[in-house]
């Protein structure tokens, strides 16, 4: 049935409930944080306009805060504020702060000295000068700052979905990981429209003459409050345990949909990014999460995989996929890459991931140590007979594999290597491969089948749980459709898995997904 | 009414005002005259405590201002500045209403007062709802004056109030200013660097240089009894016009020819010789009639005015 045959319109009307909630959440997040940013930024701006010596320091700090990458900022928030609305709002507030402080400051300091002096000479007190003269005169500049902050916030709010705060990011990032263009657009178009409309609206207010502006300025806070009120915490049905699933997992037949249809699992679910999910489970914000079976954090955070007793999670055996044209250009490449075939087991991979993700060893070092232990490491031959471009997705395991391949190629051939690691999701990686921007990257059979090929549901069902059949199928189809070759699997199976804290699963005696369902039904 | 006692103010290392003392009597206009940078503005701003003196005392109505609340003090003192400083976000009516609103006057009283002032200052009523930038420079300065006068303060401080205006506008506003009843009762300290303006408007002039008072006296005293070279040089080259300005028709009355019964409207004898010449020039007539408080009528032409003035001058010099 392939979701791509659906039109965007069909998708949006089919998901109109979700779209509506996400849009409201998005607007709400934007404006709650904007309101708070004004509440903090405006007084700060006024303060530094009074005490100019402080201005460098305050503007400097606000400037530095704004350069923190959004994902990192959200990550910092979790240990302090947990997941959900609170950290998202605080992060957005921090981004909105700089334009508001800066414009309040320049707005006030830019006012004609003579006008301020006249106000004082009329006998106005300091606060009367502030409220009757300085703020009204600085208002167009302050509004320009609020306008900038609003547009920034609409953009950054898409990332709120990473920490379970909802918003249009759920569709955008879900769509990217699921290779579903309609889903991406269903999130991206409303987000863009929102930014344009708000920008336009605020530019109209900003350009009003003083008389009308005075009235508008009374309405604005009320409006912001109402819009902020749109934020309704995403709540499905309540249950005794809380699950956190990635947007990708939410939209997949072999994910949340399968859990519902095969197990009948009903659990209060929030959408959250992979980057923070494990930590949230560890800090008891979440009880059940959708992880990967070889993830190092499994070991680091003391989590335990629940057995998939009905077999809904298809196997995800990793193997390098390479463009045929690259194999022709680099004749020694295939044999070199296959040196790693069947070398890494599940537990070995979990351990390697643990070393990078938790012990923070560099992927390079972890890769080298492993190759040495396998007797595969050879010093680089510093070859210059062409450059092989290796890609990887944006998580530790892929970085390690990319490093290993890089070392193998440099040590065994005369090719040079360039790596393009951290390519967002499956779709981004795969597009880079087909568009000749990289030559190879490690992919998983399950992903190849269900995300990239998206065959008829019957076909998928028939083979999805058979390791060899899946491999044969993707091998044949990729060759035919994309001119891309699946090399030999590396050995480990990084499939989806549901996991819980080890302690809790023992305490509640939940060992399988069926156990989990039974427990939820009883409590 | 206003008294400064050895008032000084330093900025970093410049002695902006150096032990300045003077008294301004009730309903008197004192003009602070001097070149740019001599400390006039600083002196003026210390009177309403926009600037706090480093040393010395200032009294208004017998009370030391240092002990008073600055904001309350300023509400009672009208202030007109060279740069006008109207609030660009307020309409003309709101600009004028600033002080009454701060003083919490009732709305009706504010409106009545504004309308009265608009008329006196020749501001058309339709400008009330305009913003300052929609008015001409002359109109803006009138609004600045209205804003300072609105609460009927006993003391009015003016810092080069006509400085931003072109010559023609300045002359006409100066004339209106002189004619305003409202101002006759007020104690006024006005700053200017323009000698002609000072002579036109001052009861007494305080000539300043480098933060110090050089001479304090009536225009006549400054003109005829300069205390030093600086004072002499300051007026040099403008002697004749200044003399015309300080000589009234009543001074030269006896040197003017009598006229027959008045067949036209006549001027009072109280105007200066300069003003009478201006009138002759602006009306284009070759003679003018003037009447004194006894109803005696004299006829004046340019020649008769100059002749009368010269005879008067001779008498002054030798008599
Ligand atoms: N706020 C200030 N800071 C430093 N110097 C000042 C300040 N105000 C005035 N001055 C200096 O004090 C002197 C007198 O200035 P001012 O009273 O404005 O003169 P005037 O009004 O006669 O032109 C000048 O030398 C001027 O540069
Ligand atoms: Mg000055």
mmCIF file of C-alpha atoms in Angstrom, chain B residues 250 253 267-270 290-296:
data_model
loop_
_atom_site.group_PDB
_atom_site.id
_atom_site.type_symbol
_atom_site.label_atom_id
_atom_site.label_comp_id
_atom_site.label_asym_id
_atom_site.label_seq_id
_atom_site.Cartn_x
_atom_site.Cartn_y
_atom_site.Cartn_z
ATOM 1 C CA UNK B 250 8.849 108.294 25.832
ATOM 2 C CA UNK B 253 9.257 112.409 23.437
ATOM 3 C CA UNK B 267 0.819 103.793 18.815
ATOM 4 C CA UNK B 268 1.514 104.136 22.515
ATOM 5 C CA UNK B 269 4.674 105.940 23.540
ATOM 6 C CA UNK B 270 5.928 102.892 25.374
ATOM 7 C CA UNK B 290 2.108 108.022 18.699
ATOM 8 C CA UNK B 291 0.165 109.001 21.774
ATOM 9 C CA UNK B 292 1.309 109.347 25.377
ATOM 10 C CA UNK B 293 -0.643 108.815 28.558
ATOM 11 C CA UNK B 294 -1.875 112.439 28.482
ATOM 12 C CA UNK B 295 -3.364 111.995 25.046
ATOM 13 C CA UNK B 296 -0.690 114.085 23.388
#
